[in-house]
Short mmCIF file of C-alpha atoms in Angstrom, two decimals:
data_model
loop_
_atom_site.label_atom_id
_atom_site.label_comp_id
_atom_site.label_asym_id
_atom_site.label_seq_id
_atom_site.Cartn_x
_atom_site.Cartn_y
_atom_site.Cartn_z
CA GLU A 1 28.44 17.42 13.58
CA ILE A 2 26.91 17.63 17.04
CA VAL A 3 29.17 16.01 19.64
CA LEU A 4 27.41 14.51 22.65
CA THR A 5 29.41 14.19 25.88
CA GLN A 6 28.02 11.93 28.57
CA SER A 7 28.96 11.99 32.23
CA PRO A 8 29.92 10.35 34.40
CA GLY A 9 31.72 7.53 32.59
CA THR A 10 30.68 5.03 35.26
CA LEU A 11 28.13 5.29 38.03
CA SER A 12 28.04 2.78 40.91
CA LEU A 13 25.03 2.89 43.20
CA PRO A 14 23.19 0.53 45.54
CA PRO A 15 19.70 -0.79 44.79
CA GLY A 16 16.90 1.63 45.62
CA GLU A 17 18.95 4.76 44.99
CA ARG A 18 18.43 7.32 42.20
CA ALA A 19 20.83 7.64 39.25
CA THR A 20 21.28 10.85 37.29
CA LEU A 21 23.02 10.69 33.92
CA SER A 22 24.05 13.74 31.92
CA CYS A 23 24.30 14.31 28.16
CA ARG A 24 25.71 17.62 26.95
CA ALA A 25 25.63 18.65 23.28
CA SER A 26 28.19 20.82 21.49
CA GLN A 27 25.33 22.65 19.72
CA ARG A 28 21.64 23.09 20.36
CA VAL A 29 19.66 19.91 19.64
CA SER A 30 16.78 20.76 17.30
CA SER A 31 13.26 20.35 18.66
CA SER A 32 14.56 18.19 21.50
CA TYR A 33 15.38 15.35 19.08
CA LEU A 34 17.17 13.59 21.91
CA ALA A 35 16.81 9.91 22.79
CA TRP A 36 18.21 7.60 25.46
CA TYR A 37 18.96 3.90 24.93
CA GLN A 38 19.82 1.11 27.35
CA GLN A 39 22.23 -1.64 26.33
CA LYS A 40 22.76 -4.67 28.53
CA PRO A 41 25.75 -6.99 27.97
CA GLY A 42 25.31 -9.15 24.90
CA GLN A 43 22.10 -7.40 23.86
CA ALA A 44 21.07 -4.83 21.30
CA PRO A 45 20.27 -1.32 22.52
CA ARG A 46 16.68 -0.60 23.57
CA LEU A 47 14.91 2.73 23.22
CA LEU A 48 13.99 4.23 26.59
CA ILE A 49 13.26 7.93 26.01
CA TYR A 50 12.61 10.05 22.91
CA GLY A 51 11.85 13.72 22.40
CA ALA A 52 14.00 14.30 25.50
CA SER A 53 11.23 13.32 27.92
CA SER A 54 8.74 10.85 26.40
CA ARG A 55 8.99 7.23 27.53
CA ALA A 56 8.98 4.57 24.83
CA THR A 57 6.37 1.81 24.89
CA GLY A 58 6.70 -0.49 27.87
CA ILE A 59 9.34 1.56 29.70
CA PRO A 60 8.61 1.83 33.44
CA ASP A 61 8.04 5.27 34.96
CA ARG A 62 11.22 4.85 37.05
CA PHE A 63 12.95 6.16 33.91
CA SER A 64 12.52 9.84 33.16
CA GLY A 65 14.17 12.26 30.76
CA SER A 66 14.46 16.02 30.89
CA GLY A 67 16.32 18.93 29.36
CA SER A 68 16.44 21.04 26.24
CA GLY A 69 18.90 22.95 24.10
CA THR A 70 22.30 21.51 24.96
CA ASP A 71 21.77 19.88 28.37
CA PHE A 72 19.81 16.69 28.90
CA THR A 73 19.37 14.29 31.81
CA LEU A 74 18.22 10.71 32.26
CA ALA A 75 17.09 9.85 35.78
CA ILE A 76 16.51 6.34 37.03
CA SER A 77 14.72 6.16 40.37
CA ARG A 78 14.52 3.20 42.74
CA LEU A 79 17.41 1.40 41.05
CA GLU A 80 17.04 -2.34 40.51
CA PRO A 81 19.79 -4.89 39.73
CA GLU A 82 18.33 -5.27 36.20
CA ASP A 83 19.15 -1.60 35.51
CA SER A 84 22.85 -2.49 35.23
CA ALA A 85 23.70 -1.47 31.68
CA VAL A 86 25.36 1.12 29.49
CA TYR A 87 23.14 4.08 28.66
CA TYR A 88 23.60 6.10 25.47
CA CYS A 89 22.11 9.40 24.45
CA GLN A 90 21.52 10.14 20.77
CA GLN A 91 20.50 13.23 18.87
CA TYR A 92 18.47 12.37 15.81
CA GLY A 93 18.44 15.65 13.93
CA ASP A 94 20.05 16.19 10.53
CA SER A 95 23.25 14.21 11.15
CA PRO A 96 22.53 11.85 14.03
CA THR A 97 25.20 11.05 16.59
CA PHE A 98 25.54 9.05 19.80
CA GLY A 99 27.20 9.91 23.07
CA GLN A 100 30.00 7.65 24.30
CA GLY A 101 27.85 6.03 26.98
CA THR A 102 27.56 5.89 30.78
CA LYS A 103 27.95 2.55 32.52
CA VAL A 104 25.62 2.07 35.47
CA GLU A 105 26.56 -0.55 38.03
CA ILE A 106 24.18 -1.60 40.75
CA LYS A 107 26.12 -2.78 43.80
CA GLN B 1 4.43 -7.30 16.44
CA VAL B 2 7.44 -5.62 14.89
CA GLN B 3 10.50 -7.85 14.51
CA VAL B 4 13.91 -7.18 13.03
CA ILE B 5 16.04 -10.27 12.44
CA GLN B 6 19.63 -10.15 11.24
CA SER B 7 21.78 -12.81 9.64
CA GLY B 8 24.31 -14.77 11.62
CA SER B 9 27.93 -14.16 12.54
CA GLU B 10 30.55 -14.00 9.82
CA LEU B 11 34.27 -14.76 9.83
CA LYS B 12 36.05 -13.25 6.85
CA GLU B 13 39.59 -12.76 5.62
CA PRO B 14 40.98 -9.28 4.96
CA GLY B 15 40.30 -8.05 1.44
CA THR B 16 37.09 -10.04 0.98
CA SER B 17 33.48 -8.86 1.22
CA VAL B 18 30.58 -9.58 3.53
CA LYS B 19 26.84 -9.00 3.16
CA VAL B 20 24.67 -8.74 6.27
CA SER B 21 20.90 -9.03 5.98
CA CYS B 22 18.21 -7.39 8.11
CA LYS B 23 14.67 -8.77 7.68
CA ALA B 24 11.73 -6.81 9.04
CA SER B 25 8.23 -8.02 9.78
CA GLY B 26 5.09 -6.85 11.53
CA TYR B 27 4.78 -3.56 9.67
CA THR B 28 4.87 -2.13 6.14
CA PHE B 29 8.58 -2.22 5.32
CA THR B 30 8.59 0.75 2.98
CA THR B 31 7.17 3.19 5.53
CA HIS B 32 10.16 3.27 7.87
CA THR B 33 13.81 4.11 7.25
CA VAL B 34 16.40 1.46 8.12
CA VAL B 35 19.53 2.63 9.94
CA TRP B 36 22.87 0.85 10.37
CA VAL B 37 24.97 1.19 13.54
CA ARG B 38 28.44 -0.19 14.23
CA GLN B 39 29.81 -1.18 17.62
CA ALA B 40 33.49 -2.12 17.77
CA PRO B 41 34.53 -4.53 20.54
CA GLY B 42 34.18 -2.82 23.93
CA GLN B 43 33.25 0.48 22.31
CA GLY B 44 30.19 2.66 21.90
CA LEU B 45 27.60 3.02 19.17
CA GLU B 46 28.55 4.60 15.84
CA TRP B 47 26.02 5.88 13.31
CA MET B 48 26.84 4.49 9.87
CA GLY B 49 23.94 5.91 7.90
CA TRP B 50 20.52 4.94 6.64
CA ILE B 51 18.51 3.85 3.63
CA ASN B 52 15.13 5.25 2.66
CA THR B 53 13.06 2.13 2.16
CA HIS B 54 10.54 4.00 -0.03
CA THR B 55 13.04 5.42 -2.54
CA GLY B 56 15.97 3.07 -1.99
CA ILE B 57 18.30 6.04 -1.59
CA PRO B 58 21.13 5.46 0.90
CA THR B 59 22.88 8.12 2.98
CA TYR B 60 26.28 7.38 4.49
CA ALA B 61 27.89 9.01 7.50
CA GLN B 62 31.45 10.28 7.30
CA GLY B 63 33.85 7.38 7.39
CA PHE B 64 31.39 5.02 5.72
CA THR B 65 31.31 6.41 2.19
CA ARG B 66 33.69 4.14 0.32
CA ARG B 67 33.57 0.44 1.14
CA PHE B 68 30.07 0.31 2.66
CA VAL B 69 26.93 -0.27 0.60
CA PHE B 70 23.32 -0.20 1.81
CA SER B 71 20.69 -1.90 -0.35
CA LEU B 72 17.16 -3.30 -0.21
CA ASP B 73 14.97 -6.08 -1.47
CA THR B 74 11.51 -4.76 -0.71
CA SER B 75 9.88 -7.94 -2.03
CA VAL B 76 11.17 -9.73 1.08
CA SER B 77 11.24 -6.71 3.43
CA THR B 78 14.98 -6.97 3.81
CA ALA B 79 17.80 -4.45 4.01
CA TYR B 80 21.42 -5.32 3.39
CA LEU B 81 24.80 -3.99 4.44
CA GLN B 82 27.73 -4.96 2.25
CA ILE B 83 31.29 -4.19 3.30
CA ASN B 84 33.93 -4.50 0.61
CA SER B 85 37.71 -4.84 0.90
CA LEU B 86 37.39 -5.87 4.54
CA LYS B 87 40.01 -4.71 7.03
CA THR B 88 40.76 -6.07 10.47
CA GLU B 89 39.43 -2.83 11.94
CA ASP B 90 35.99 -3.66 10.48
CA THR B 91 35.66 -6.32 13.17
CA ALA B 92 32.55 -5.24 15.04
CA MET B 93 28.92 -5.92 15.82
CA TYR B 94 26.68 -4.41 13.16
CA TYR B 95 23.11 -3.51 14.05
CA CYS B 96 20.24 -2.54 11.84
CA ALA B 97 17.35 -0.66 13.37
CA ARG B 98 14.01 0.74 12.31
CA GLU B 99 13.55 4.46 12.54
CA GLY B 100 10.25 5.47 14.10
CA ASP B 101 7.47 7.59 12.65
CA GLY B 102 8.14 11.07 11.27
CA ASP B 103 10.93 12.86 9.46
CA PHE B 104 13.19 12.78 12.51
CA ALA B 105 12.67 9.79 14.73
CA PRO B 106 14.55 7.61 17.21
CA LEU B 107 15.40 3.96 16.61
CA ASP B 108 12.45 2.10 18.04
CA HIS B 109 13.19 -1.49 17.01
CA TRP B 110 16.64 -3.05 16.68
CA GLY B 111 17.95 -6.24 15.19
CA GLN B 112 19.90 -8.57 17.42
CA GLY B 113 23.18 -7.64 15.77
CA THR B 114 25.57 -9.45 13.43
CA LEU B 115 29.14 -10.00 14.53
CA VAL B 116 31.60 -9.61 11.68
CA THR B 117 35.12 -10.81 12.46
CA VAL B 118 37.90 -10.02 10.02
CA SER B 119 41.00 -12.10 10.54
CA SER B 120 43.56 -13.98 8.51
#
């Protein structure tokens, strides 16, 4: 099983700043089958990024994904209050797994 | 437009069973795998497994091989999750989600979640 480790656990930033979230895999992620999801309190997760760097439908270009192999990054530029959420990475290869999440607080 | 609608919250006693439904619309149901994800209170997302909506064959992740059953009724575009012999530790939000196009795909549409509470 591929273990995904996200860091930091919590990120507190003011509006307008840039957030950088990390997702590190215990083994190489096949063909960049790496996705990022956003989950706001009381809501279901929402797909943001797939294939490590492709934005899902309707996702603003403030969200960008990068990386390959075992190291992946989600960047959120020009932070807005509505970006407060927990962000999860997921590898969707043979035995899919999720990371434990990074909480982003906009203060 | 694609929609995934789950059944409402359930309160069950330990040892009983629960069946959660997940109704899809806006696309051909049998062309996309349905995945189940568990989220315990205050915790992260946990992959439970999936069901191939074309063949009806379920695949369970480790830890979900005994008391958990995935099934379908393709005539009403609905997937089901049944949990037998409920334990208090089964208390969680259960999500179903549609897997996107291709053999390996992310979860592009999610249900709103069904809260299952197990308590005596």
